[in-house]
Coordinates of C-alpha atoms and ligand atoms in Angstrom, one line a residue:
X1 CA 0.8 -79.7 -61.5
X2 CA -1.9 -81.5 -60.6
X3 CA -4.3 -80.8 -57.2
X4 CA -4.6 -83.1 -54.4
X5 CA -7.7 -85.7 -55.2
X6 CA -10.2 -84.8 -52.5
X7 CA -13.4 -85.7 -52.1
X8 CA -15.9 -82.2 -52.9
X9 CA -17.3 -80.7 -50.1
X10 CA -21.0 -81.0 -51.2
X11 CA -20.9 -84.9 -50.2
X12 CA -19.8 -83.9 -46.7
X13 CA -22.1 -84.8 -43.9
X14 CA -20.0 -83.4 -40.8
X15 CA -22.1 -81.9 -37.9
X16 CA -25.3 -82.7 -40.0
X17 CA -28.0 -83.9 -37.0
X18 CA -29.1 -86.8 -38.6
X19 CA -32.4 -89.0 -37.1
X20 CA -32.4 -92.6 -37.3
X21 CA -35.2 -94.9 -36.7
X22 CA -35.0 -98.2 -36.6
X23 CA -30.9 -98.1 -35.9
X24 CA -30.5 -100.8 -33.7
X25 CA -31.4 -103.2 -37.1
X26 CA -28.9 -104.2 -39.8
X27 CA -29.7 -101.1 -41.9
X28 CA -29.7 -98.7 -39.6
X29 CA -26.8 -99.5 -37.7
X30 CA -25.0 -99.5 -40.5
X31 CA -25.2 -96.1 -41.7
X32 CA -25.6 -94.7 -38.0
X33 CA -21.7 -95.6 -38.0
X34 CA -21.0 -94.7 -41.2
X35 CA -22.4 -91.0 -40.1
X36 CA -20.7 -90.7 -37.2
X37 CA -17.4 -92.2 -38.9
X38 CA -18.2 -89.1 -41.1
X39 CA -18.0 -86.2 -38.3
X40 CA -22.6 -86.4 -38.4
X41 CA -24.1 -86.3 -35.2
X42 CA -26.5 -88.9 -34.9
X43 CA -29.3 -89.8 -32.8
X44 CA -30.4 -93.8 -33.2
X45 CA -33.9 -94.4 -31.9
X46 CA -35.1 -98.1 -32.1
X47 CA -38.2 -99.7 -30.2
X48 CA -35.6 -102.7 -28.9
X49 CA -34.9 -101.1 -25.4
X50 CA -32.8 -104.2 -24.6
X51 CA -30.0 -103.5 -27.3
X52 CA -30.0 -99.9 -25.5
X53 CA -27.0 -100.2 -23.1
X54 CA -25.0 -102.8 -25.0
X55 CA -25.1 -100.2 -28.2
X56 CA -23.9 -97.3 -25.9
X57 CA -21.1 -99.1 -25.0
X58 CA -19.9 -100.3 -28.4
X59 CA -20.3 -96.5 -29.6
X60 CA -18.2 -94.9 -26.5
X61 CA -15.8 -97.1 -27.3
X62 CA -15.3 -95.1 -30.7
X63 CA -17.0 -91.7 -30.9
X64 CA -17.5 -88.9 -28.7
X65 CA -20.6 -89.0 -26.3
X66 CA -21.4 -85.2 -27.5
X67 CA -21.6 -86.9 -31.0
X68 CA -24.7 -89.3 -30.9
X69 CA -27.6 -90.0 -29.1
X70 CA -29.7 -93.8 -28.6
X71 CA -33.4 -93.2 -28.0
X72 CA -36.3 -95.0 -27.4
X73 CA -38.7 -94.9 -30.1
X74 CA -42.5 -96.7 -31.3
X75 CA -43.5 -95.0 -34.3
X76 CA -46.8 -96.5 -33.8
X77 CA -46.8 -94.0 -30.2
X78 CA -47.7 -90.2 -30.8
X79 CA -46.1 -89.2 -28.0
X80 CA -42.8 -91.4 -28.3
X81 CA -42.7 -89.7 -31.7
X82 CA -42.9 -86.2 -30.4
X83 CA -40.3 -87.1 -27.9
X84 CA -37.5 -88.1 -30.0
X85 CA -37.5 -84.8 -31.9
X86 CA -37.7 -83.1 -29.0
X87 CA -35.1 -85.0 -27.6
X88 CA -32.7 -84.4 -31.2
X89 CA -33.1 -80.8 -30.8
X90 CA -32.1 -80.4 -26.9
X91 CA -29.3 -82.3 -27.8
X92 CA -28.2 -81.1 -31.1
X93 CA -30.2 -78.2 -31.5
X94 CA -31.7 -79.0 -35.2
X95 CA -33.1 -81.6 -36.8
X96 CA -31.4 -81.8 -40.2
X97 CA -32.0 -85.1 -42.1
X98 CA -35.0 -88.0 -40.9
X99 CA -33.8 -91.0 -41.9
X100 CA -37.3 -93.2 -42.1
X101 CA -35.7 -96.3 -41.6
X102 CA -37.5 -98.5 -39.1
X103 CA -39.7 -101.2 -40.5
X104 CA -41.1 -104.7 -39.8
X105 CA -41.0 -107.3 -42.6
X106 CA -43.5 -109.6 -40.3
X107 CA -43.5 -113.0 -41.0
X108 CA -46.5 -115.7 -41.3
X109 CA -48.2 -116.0 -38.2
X110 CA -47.7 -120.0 -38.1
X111 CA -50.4 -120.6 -35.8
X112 CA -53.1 -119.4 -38.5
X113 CA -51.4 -122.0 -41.1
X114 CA -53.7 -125.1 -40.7
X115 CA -53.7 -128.2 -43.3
X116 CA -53.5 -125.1 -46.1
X117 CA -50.3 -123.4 -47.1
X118 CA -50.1 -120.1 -45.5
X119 CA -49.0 -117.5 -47.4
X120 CA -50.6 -118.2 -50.7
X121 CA -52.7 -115.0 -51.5
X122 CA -56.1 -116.6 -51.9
X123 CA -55.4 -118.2 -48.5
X124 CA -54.0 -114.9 -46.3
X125 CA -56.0 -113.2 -43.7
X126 CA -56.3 -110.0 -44.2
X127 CA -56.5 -108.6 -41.0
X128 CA -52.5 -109.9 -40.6
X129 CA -51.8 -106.5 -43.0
X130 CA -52.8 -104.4 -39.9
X131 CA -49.5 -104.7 -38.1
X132 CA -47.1 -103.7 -41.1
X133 CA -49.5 -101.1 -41.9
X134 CA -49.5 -99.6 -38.3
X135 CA -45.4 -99.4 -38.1
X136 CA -44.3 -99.2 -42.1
X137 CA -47.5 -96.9 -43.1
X138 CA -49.1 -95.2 -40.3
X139 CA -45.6 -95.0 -38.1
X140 CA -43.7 -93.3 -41.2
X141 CA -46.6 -91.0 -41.6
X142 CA -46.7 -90.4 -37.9
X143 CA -42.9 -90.3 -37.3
X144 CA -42.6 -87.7 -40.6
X145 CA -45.4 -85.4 -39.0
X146 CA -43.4 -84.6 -36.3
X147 CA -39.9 -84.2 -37.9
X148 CA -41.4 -82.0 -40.1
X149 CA -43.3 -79.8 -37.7
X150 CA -39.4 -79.3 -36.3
X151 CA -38.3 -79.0 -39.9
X152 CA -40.9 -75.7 -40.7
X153 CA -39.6 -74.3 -37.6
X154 CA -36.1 -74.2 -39.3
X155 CA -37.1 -73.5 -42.8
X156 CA -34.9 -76.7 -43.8
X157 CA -34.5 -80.1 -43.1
X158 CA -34.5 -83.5 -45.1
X159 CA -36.4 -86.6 -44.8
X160 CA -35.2 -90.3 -46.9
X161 CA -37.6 -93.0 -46.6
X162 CA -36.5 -96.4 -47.0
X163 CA -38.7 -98.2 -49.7
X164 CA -38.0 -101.4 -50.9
X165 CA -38.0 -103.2 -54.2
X166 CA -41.3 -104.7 -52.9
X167 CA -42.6 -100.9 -52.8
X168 CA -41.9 -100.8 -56.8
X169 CA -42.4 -104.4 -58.1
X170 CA -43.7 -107.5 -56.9
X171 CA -41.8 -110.6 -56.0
X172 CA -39.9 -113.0 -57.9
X173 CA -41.8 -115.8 -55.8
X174 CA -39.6 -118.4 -57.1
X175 CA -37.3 -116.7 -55.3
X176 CA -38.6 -118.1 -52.1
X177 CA -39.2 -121.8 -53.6
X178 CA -36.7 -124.1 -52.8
X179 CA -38.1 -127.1 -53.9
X180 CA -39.1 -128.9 -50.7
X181 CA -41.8 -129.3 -48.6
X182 CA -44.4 -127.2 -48.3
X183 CA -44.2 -124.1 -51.0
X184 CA -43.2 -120.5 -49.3
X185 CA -44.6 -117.3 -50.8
X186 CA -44.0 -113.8 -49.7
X187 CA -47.0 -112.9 -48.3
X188 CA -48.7 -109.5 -48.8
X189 CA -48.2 -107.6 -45.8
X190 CA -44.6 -106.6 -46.1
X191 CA -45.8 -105.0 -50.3
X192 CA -48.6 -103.7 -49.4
X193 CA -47.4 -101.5 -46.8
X194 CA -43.9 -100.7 -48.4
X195 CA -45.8 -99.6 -51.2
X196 CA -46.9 -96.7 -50.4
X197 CA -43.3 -95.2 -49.9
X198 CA -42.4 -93.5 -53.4
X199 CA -45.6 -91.6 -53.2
X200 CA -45.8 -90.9 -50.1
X201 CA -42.0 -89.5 -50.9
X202 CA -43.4 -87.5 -54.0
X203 CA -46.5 -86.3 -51.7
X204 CA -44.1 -84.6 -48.8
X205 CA -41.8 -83.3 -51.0
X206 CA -44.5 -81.6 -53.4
X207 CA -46.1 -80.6 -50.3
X208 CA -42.7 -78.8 -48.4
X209 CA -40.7 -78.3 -51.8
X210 CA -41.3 -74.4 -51.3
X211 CA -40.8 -74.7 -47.2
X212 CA -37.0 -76.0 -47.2
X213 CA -38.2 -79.5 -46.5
X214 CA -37.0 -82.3 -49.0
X215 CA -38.1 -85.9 -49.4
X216 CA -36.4 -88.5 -50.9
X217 CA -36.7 -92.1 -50.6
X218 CA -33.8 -95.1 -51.1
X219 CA -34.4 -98.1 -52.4
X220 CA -32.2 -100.2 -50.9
X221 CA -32.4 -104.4 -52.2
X222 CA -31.3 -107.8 -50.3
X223 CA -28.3 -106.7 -47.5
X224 CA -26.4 -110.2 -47.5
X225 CA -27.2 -111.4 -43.6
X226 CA -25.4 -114.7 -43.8
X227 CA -28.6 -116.5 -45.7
X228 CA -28.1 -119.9 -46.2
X229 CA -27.0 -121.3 -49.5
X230 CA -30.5 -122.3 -50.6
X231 CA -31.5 -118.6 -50.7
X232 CA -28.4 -117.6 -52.0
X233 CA -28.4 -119.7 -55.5
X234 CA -31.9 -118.9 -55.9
X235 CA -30.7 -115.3 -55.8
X236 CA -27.8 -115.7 -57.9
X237 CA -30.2 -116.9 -60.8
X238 CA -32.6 -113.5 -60.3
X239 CA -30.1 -110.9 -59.8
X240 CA -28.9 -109.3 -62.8
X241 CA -25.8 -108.5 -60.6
X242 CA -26.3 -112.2 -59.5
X243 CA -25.2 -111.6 -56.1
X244 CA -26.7 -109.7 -52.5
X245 CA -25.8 -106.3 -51.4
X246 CA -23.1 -105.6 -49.1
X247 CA -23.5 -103.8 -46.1
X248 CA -21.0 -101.0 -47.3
X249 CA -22.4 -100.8 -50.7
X250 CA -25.6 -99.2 -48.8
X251 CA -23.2 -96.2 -47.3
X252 CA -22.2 -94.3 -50.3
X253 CA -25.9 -93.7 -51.3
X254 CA -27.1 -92.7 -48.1
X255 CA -24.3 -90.0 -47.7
X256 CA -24.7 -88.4 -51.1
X257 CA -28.4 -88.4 -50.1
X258 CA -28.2 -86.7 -46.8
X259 CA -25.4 -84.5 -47.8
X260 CA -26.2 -81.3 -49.8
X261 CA -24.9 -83.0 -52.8
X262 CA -28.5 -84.3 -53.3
X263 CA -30.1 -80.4 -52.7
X264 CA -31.6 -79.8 -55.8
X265 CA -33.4 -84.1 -55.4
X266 CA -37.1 -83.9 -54.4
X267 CA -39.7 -86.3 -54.9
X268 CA -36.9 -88.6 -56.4
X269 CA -36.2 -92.5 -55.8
X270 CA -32.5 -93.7 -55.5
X271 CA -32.5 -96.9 -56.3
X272 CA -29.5 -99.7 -54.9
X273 CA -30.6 -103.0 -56.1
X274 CA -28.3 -104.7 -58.5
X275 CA -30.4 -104.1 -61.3
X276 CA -33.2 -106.4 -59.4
X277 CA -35.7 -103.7 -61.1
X278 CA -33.9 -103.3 -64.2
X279 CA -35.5 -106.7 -66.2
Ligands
NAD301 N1 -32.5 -105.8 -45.3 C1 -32.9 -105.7 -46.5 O1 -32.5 -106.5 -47.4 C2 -33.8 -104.6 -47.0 C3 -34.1 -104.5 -48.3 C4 -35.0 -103.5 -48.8 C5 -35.5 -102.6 -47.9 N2 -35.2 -102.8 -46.5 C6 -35.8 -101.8 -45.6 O2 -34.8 -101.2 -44.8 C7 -35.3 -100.9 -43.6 C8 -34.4 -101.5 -42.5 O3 -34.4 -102.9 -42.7 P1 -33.5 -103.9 -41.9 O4 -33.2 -105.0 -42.8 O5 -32.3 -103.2 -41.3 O6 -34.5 -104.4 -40.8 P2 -34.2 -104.8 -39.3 O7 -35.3 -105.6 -38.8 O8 -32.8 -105.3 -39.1 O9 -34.3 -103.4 -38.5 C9 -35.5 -102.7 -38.4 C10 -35.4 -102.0 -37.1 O10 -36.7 -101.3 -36.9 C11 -37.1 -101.4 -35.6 N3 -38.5 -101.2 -35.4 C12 -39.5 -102.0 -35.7 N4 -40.7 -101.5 -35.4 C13 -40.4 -100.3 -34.8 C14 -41.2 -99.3 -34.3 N5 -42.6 -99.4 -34.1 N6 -40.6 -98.1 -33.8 C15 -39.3 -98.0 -33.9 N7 -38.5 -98.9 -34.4 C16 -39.0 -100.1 -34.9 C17 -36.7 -102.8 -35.1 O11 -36.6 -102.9 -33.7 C18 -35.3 -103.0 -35.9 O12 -34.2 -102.7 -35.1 C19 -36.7 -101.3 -43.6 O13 -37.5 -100.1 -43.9 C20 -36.8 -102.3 -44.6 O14 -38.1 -102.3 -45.2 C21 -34.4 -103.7 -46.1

């Protein structure tokens, strides 16, 4: 006789209090339901205060109020940091997993574009990388400081940084050439100041490894957003998978790496890209 196929209890993440930032975005939003869907309690923190109230009511409609929490959050702010752990921990009385999710993938500033094209690297202006840096840099580092203050007070706790391809290799920049007018690039901004994920990753969880405290990051590669057909054939040609991500194909690696399935991962880099970073 054979047992009942059931999924083993290591990859569960029910009642797990589980941080989001950025949650309001097409990333985080996603796996915020997925955790909830999955018994987590979740708190979704994003800086857009105007998707606040609209959010809350599309999550009454399906889960518990005692289940999640939607709070305001600037990683760039000390004490907006400071506040949403605070605010996790009156509400759920832990902090076990920070998901280090909320980036900006900034675009060229058009009104610095002139007769030259933009975002060739000879031509960009470097003080346009002080933005990404202050949120995907000096906000992560911030944001991380303060879960893991929480997190020593426990003796255990998590933290998964998103990286990006772009924080392991550089851009296919035909990728972004499609053949007409005036060339695109992808500037600099959005690499330089992913790139410091994975080692940022390996510092934290060298630093904690003996505390509790583990660091991971994800690397998740092109969520299909409806791009247009343009993008998507240059894509095709790229991709060893020749196709984007889905949206669900980002949920089963984000569960096994908050659950305690991933307990003996530190310092390691899960990486989701259709073999993007395979050739
Ligand atoms: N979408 C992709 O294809 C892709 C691919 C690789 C990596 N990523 C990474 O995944 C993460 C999420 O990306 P996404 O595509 O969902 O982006 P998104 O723009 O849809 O969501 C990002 C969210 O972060 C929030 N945010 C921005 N600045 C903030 C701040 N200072 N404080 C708090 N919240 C802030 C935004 O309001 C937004 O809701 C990012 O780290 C990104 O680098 C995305």
């Amino acid at each position: 006789m054979h047992a009942q196929p059931s999924i083993h209890p290591s990859l569960s993440v029910a009642n797990k209090v589980i941080l989001v930032t950025g949650a309001f975005g097409l990333i985080g939003k996603t796996i915020s339901e997925a955790f909830l869907q999955q018994g987590a309690r979740v708190v979704l923190a994003d800086l857009k205060q105007d998707r606040m109230t609209s959010l809350q009511e599309e999550l009454s409609a399906q889960f518990s109020q005692s289940q999640f929490l939607i709070h305001a959050l600037d990683i760039t702010d000390e004490t907006s940091c400071e506040q949403v752990v605070a605010a996790t921990v009156a509400a759920f009385g832990s902090l076990d997993v920070l998901i280090n999710n909320a980036a900006i993938d900034a675009k060229f500033d058009k009104e610095h574009a002139g007769s030259i094209n933009p975002s060739r690297f000879e031509n960009y202006p470097p003080e346009l990388l002080q933005q990404s840096v202050d949120v995907n840099l000096t906000g992560t580092v911030r944001m991380t400081q303060h879960a893991c203050r929480q997190m020593l007070t426990q003796k255990s706790g998590h933290i998964i940084n998103v990286a990006s391809t772009y924080s392991v290799v550089a851009p296919n920049q035909s990728l972004y050439d499609f053949g007409e007018g005036i060339k695109q690039f992808k500037p600099i901004d959005y690499i330089a100041s992913k790139s410091f994920v994975p080692n940022f990753t390996r510092y934290v969880a060298t630093f904690y490894a003996k505390d509790g405290i583990r660091c991971n990051a994800i690397v998740p590669h092109a969520i299909y957003n409806n791009h247009d057909e343009a993008f998507l054939a240059n894509f095709a040609k790229l991709s060893p998978m020749g196709r984007m991500c889905t949206r669900e194909e980002l949920i089963g690696p984000f569960t096994f790496l908050a659950s305690d399935a991933s307990s003996y991962m530190t310092g390691s880099i899960l990486t989701v890209d259709g073999g993007w970073t395979a050739w």
